[in-house]
mmCIF file of C-alpha atoms in Angstrom:
data_model
loop_
_atom_site.group_PDB
_atom_site.id
_atom_site.type_symbol
_atom_site.label_atom_id
_atom_site.label_comp_id
_atom_site.label_asym_id
_atom_site.label_seq_id
_atom_site.Cartn_x
_atom_site.Cartn_y
_atom_site.Cartn_z
ATOM 1 C CA UNK A 4 0.000 0.000 0.000
ATOM 2 C CA UNK A 5 2.818 2.439 0.804
ATOM 3 C CA UNK A 6 4.371 1.817 -2.613
ATOM 4 C CA UNK A 7 1.121 2.843 -4.248
ATOM 5 C CA UNK A 8 1.110 6.117 -2.285
ATOM 6 C CA UNK A 9 4.750 6.687 -3.160
ATOM 7 C CA UNK A 10 4.162 6.287 -6.888
ATOM 8 C CA UNK A 11 1.041 8.430 -6.735
ATOM 9 C CA UNK A 12 2.918 11.152 -4.868
ATOM 10 C CA UNK A 13 5.781 11.065 -7.381
ATOM 11 C CA UNK A 14 3.422 11.340 -10.344
ATOM 12 C CA UNK A 15 1.403 14.161 -8.784
ATOM 13 C CA UNK A 16 4.594 16.028 -7.861
ATOM 14 C CA UNK A 17 5.993 15.647 -11.369
ATOM 15 C CA UNK A 18 2.714 16.859 -12.927
ATOM 16 C CA UNK A 19 2.619 19.900 -10.636
ATOM 17 C CA UNK A 20 6.282 20.642 -11.468
ATOM 18 C CA UNK A 21 5.581 20.510 -15.201
ATOM 19 C CA UNK A 22 2.529 22.759 -14.893
ATOM 20 C CA UNK A 23 4.376 25.329 -12.781
ATOM 21 C CA UNK A 24 7.365 25.376 -15.151
ATOM 22 C CA UNK A 25 5.029 25.992 -18.119
ATOM 23 C CA UNK A 26 3.923 29.329 -16.619
ATOM 24 C CA UNK A 27 7.172 30.754 -18.065
ATOM 25 C CA UNK A 28 6.734 31.822 -21.726
ATOM 26 C CA UNK A 29 10.298 30.813 -22.794
ATOM 27 C CA UNK A 30 9.885 27.357 -21.273
ATOM 28 C CA UNK A 31 6.533 26.890 -22.997
ATOM 29 C CA UNK A 32 7.976 27.908 -26.393
ATOM 30 C CA UNK A 33 10.999 25.642 -25.932
ATOM 31 C CA UNK A 34 8.809 22.672 -24.964
ATOM 32 C CA UNK A 35 6.538 23.271 -27.953
ATOM 33 C CA UNK A 36 9.447 23.454 -30.432
ATOM 34 C CA UNK A 37 11.106 20.320 -29.089
ATOM 35 C CA UNK A 38 7.788 18.457 -29.031
ATOM 36 C CA UNK A 39 7.143 19.350 -32.680
ATOM 37 C CA UNK A 40 10.665 18.216 -33.641
ATOM 38 C CA UNK A 41 10.254 14.886 -31.822
ATOM 39 C CA UNK A 42 6.857 14.409 -33.450
ATOM 40 C CA UNK A 43 8.267 15.096 -36.921
ATOM 41 C CA UNK A 44 11.172 12.692 -36.345
ATOM 42 C CA UNK A 45 8.785 9.990 -35.100
ATOM 43 C CA UNK A 46 6.577 10.385 -38.196
ATOM 44 C CA UNK A 47 9.617 10.338 -40.503
ATOM 45 C CA UNK A 48 11.113 7.191 -38.994
ATOM 46 C CA UNK A 49 7.679 5.530 -38.854
ATOM 47 C CA UNK A 50 7.468 5.826 -42.636
ATOM 48 C CA UNK A 51 11.211 5.081 -43.206
ATOM 49 C CA UNK A 52 11.901 2.074 -41.010
ATOM 50 C CA UNK A 53 15.016 1.083 -42.972
ATOM 51 C CA UNK A 54 16.681 4.409 -42.167
ATOM 52 C CA UNK A 55 15.775 3.961 -38.500
ATOM 53 C CA UNK A 56 17.395 0.523 -38.518
ATOM 54 C CA UNK A 57 20.452 1.952 -40.265
ATOM 55 C CA UNK A 58 20.767 4.839 -37.786
ATOM 56 C CA UNK A 59 20.381 2.478 -34.828
ATOM 57 C CA UNK A 60 22.976 0.115 -36.333
ATOM 58 C CA UNK A 61 25.434 2.970 -36.856
ATOM 59 C CA UNK A 62 25.036 4.090 -33.255
ATOM 60 C CA UNK A 63 25.466 0.507 -32.049
ATOM 61 C CA UNK A 64 28.669 0.203 -34.114
ATOM 62 C CA UNK A 65 29.999 3.468 -32.667
ATOM 63 C CA UNK A 66 29.322 2.257 -29.125
ATOM 64 C CA UNK A 67 30.902 -1.120 -29.898
ATOM 65 C CA UNK A 68 34.058 0.563 -31.271
ATOM 66 C CA UNK A 69 34.214 2.863 -28.271
ATOM 67 C CA UNK A 70 33.845 -0.100 -25.917
ATOM 68 C CA UNK A 71 36.635 -1.985 -27.717
ATOM 69 C CA UNK A 72 38.978 1.016 -27.571
ATOM 70 C CA UNK A 73 38.296 1.576 -23.876
ATOM 71 C CA UNK A 74 38.757 -2.131 -23.221
ATOM 72 C CA UNK A 75 42.063 -2.181 -25.135
ATOM 73 C CA UNK A 76 43.272 0.930 -23.317
ATOM 74 C CA UNK A 77 42.349 -0.560 -19.949
ATOM 75 C CA UNK A 78 44.150 -3.778 -20.850
ATOM 76 C CA UNK A 79 47.242 -1.817 -21.935
ATOM 77 C CA UNK A 80 47.268 0.209 -18.716
ATOM 78 C CA UNK A 81 46.825 -2.978 -16.684
ATOM 79 C CA UNK A 82 49.775 -4.591 -18.471
ATOM 80 C CA UNK A 83 51.949 -1.534 -17.818
ATOM 81 C CA UNK A 84 50.987 -1.546 -14.130
ATOM 82 C CA UNK A 85 51.944 -5.217 -13.877
ATOM 83 C CA UNK A 86 55.266 -4.512 -15.615
ATOM 84 C CA UNK A 87 55.908 -1.686 -13.174
ATOM 85 C CA UNK A 88 55.141 -3.968 -10.245
ATOM 86 C CA UNK A 89 57.674 -6.467 -11.580
ATOM 87 C CA UNK A 90 60.332 -3.836 -12.336
ATOM 88 C CA UNK A 91 60.142 -2.004 -9.019
ATOM 89 C CA UNK A 92 61.996 -4.668 -6.992
ATOM 90 C CA UNK A 93 64.572 -5.036 -9.776
ATOM 91 C CA UNK A 94 65.188 -1.283 -9.901
ATOM 92 C CA UNK A 95 65.469 -1.165 -6.123
ATOM 93 C CA UNK A 96 67.999 -4.004 -6.198
ATOM 94 C CA UNK A 97 70.003 -2.272 -8.943
ATOM 95 C CA UNK A 98 70.040 0.952 -6.928
ATOM 96 C CA UNK A 99 71.282 -0.873 -3.852
ATOM 97 C CA UNK A 100 73.984 -2.650 -5.915
ATOM 98 C CA UNK A 101 75.062 0.677 -7.408
ATOM 99 C CA UNK A 102 75.197 2.259 -3.969
ATOM 100 C CA UNK A 103 77.316 -0.627 -2.687
ATOM 101 C CA UNK A 104 79.632 -0.304 -5.683
ATOM 102 C CA UNK A 105 80.102 3.409 -5.023
ATOM 103 C CA UNK A 106 80.754 2.792 -1.338
ATOM 104 C CA UNK A 107 83.288 0.075 -2.213
ATOM 105 C CA UNK A 108 84.950 2.376 -4.748
ATOM 106 C CA UNK A 109 85.087 5.204 -2.219
ATOM 107 C CA UNK A 110 86.652 2.919 0.358
ATOM 108 C CA UNK A 111 89.177 1.698 -2.213
ATOM 109 C CA UNK A 112 90.090 5.284 -3.139
ATOM 110 C CA UNK A 113 90.492 6.234 0.524
ATOM 111 C CA UNK A 114 92.666 3.169 1.139
ATOM 112 C CA UNK A 115 94.768 3.907 -1.957
ATOM 113 C CA UNK A 116 95.189 7.528 -0.920
ATOM 114 C CA UNK A 117 96.326 6.478 2.525
ATOM 115 C CA UNK A 118 98.726 3.912 1.019
ATOM 116 C CA UNK A 119 100.225 6.527 -1.308
ATOM 117 C CA UNK A 120 100.613 9.040 1.524
ATOM 118 C CA UNK A 121 102.252 6.497 3.789
ATOM 119 C CA UNK A 122 104.521 5.325 0.947
ATOM 120 C CA UNK A 123 105.600 8.912 0.264
ATOM 121 C CA UNK A 124 106.292 9.539 3.921
ATOM 122 C CA UNK A 125 108.339 6.347 4.190
ATOM 123 C CA UNK A 126 110.402 6.963 1.040
ATOM 124 C CA UNK A 127 111.272 10.639 1.451
ATOM 125 C CA UNK A 128 109.752 12.944 3.997
ATOM 126 C CA UNK A 129 110.760 15.983 1.924
ATOM 127 C CA UNK A 130 109.252 14.585 -1.290
ATOM 128 C CA UNK A 131 105.938 16.240 -0.715
ATOM 129 C CA UNK A 132 107.546 19.598 -0.072
ATOM 130 C CA UNK A 133 109.699 19.325 -3.174
ATOM 131 C CA UNK A 134 106.631 18.559 -5.231
ATOM 132 C CA UNK A 135 104.924 21.710 -4.022
ATOM 133 C CA UNK A 136 108.103 23.734 -4.477
ATOM 134 C CA UNK A 137 108.423 22.541 -8.072
ATOM 135 C CA UNK A 138 104.820 23.426 -8.794
ATOM 136 C CA UNK A 139 105.159 26.952 -7.414
ATOM 137 C CA UNK A 140 108.381 27.607 -9.306
ATOM 138 C CA UNK A 141 106.887 26.293 -12.542
ATOM 139 C CA UNK A 142 103.867 28.548 -12.098
ATOM 140 C CA UNK A 143 106.224 31.504 -11.535
ATOM 141 C CA UNK A 144 108.075 30.566 -14.731
ATOM 142 C CA UNK A 145 104.788 30.409 -16.614
ATOM 143 C CA UNK A 146 103.746 33.874 -15.378
ATOM 144 C CA UNK A 147 107.132 35.308 -16.362
ATOM 145 C CA UNK A 148 106.813 33.758 -19.811
ATOM 146 C CA UNK A 149 103.278 35.143 -20.189
ATOM 147 C CA UNK A 150 104.429 38.617 -19.190
ATOM 148 C CA UNK A 151 107.271 38.530 -21.703
ATOM 149 C CA UNK A 152 104.923 37.287 -24.436
ATOM 150 C CA UNK A 153 102.553 40.182 -23.724
ATOM 151 C CA UNK A 154 105.423 42.685 -24.045
ATOM 152 C CA UNK A 155 106.420 41.295 -27.441
ATOM 153 C CA UNK A 156 102.941 41.800 -28.842
#
């Protein structure tokens, strides 16, 4: 019984809404124009059933093609997500291996540097000072040469 009252109330409310909205002149004119157009289309397709079938078939084909494209796109995206899931642990492992390689290389460079320093200290304690002395004298020679070259030009 309550369903009957519900449906009755919905229908009465819709009818009242339509009547109230038709008080507006623009709404009335718009409803009349669209009603005439729908009526003309219904009459046309009633007399030309083959065209109606053709139009419906074309729309069905469009929807079928759209569905296939969306389905293919969804499948492609799903495949890429699965590939990404598989690659993520591999990339993480490669990053960790690379980090370890850099750390090992850094440690090897530090060890080599310490070995070279200790070897230099053991061989000749003045070797490091003579290296720096040679570098400073060669840079002085280069500046003298550059100054002389500038004077000649």
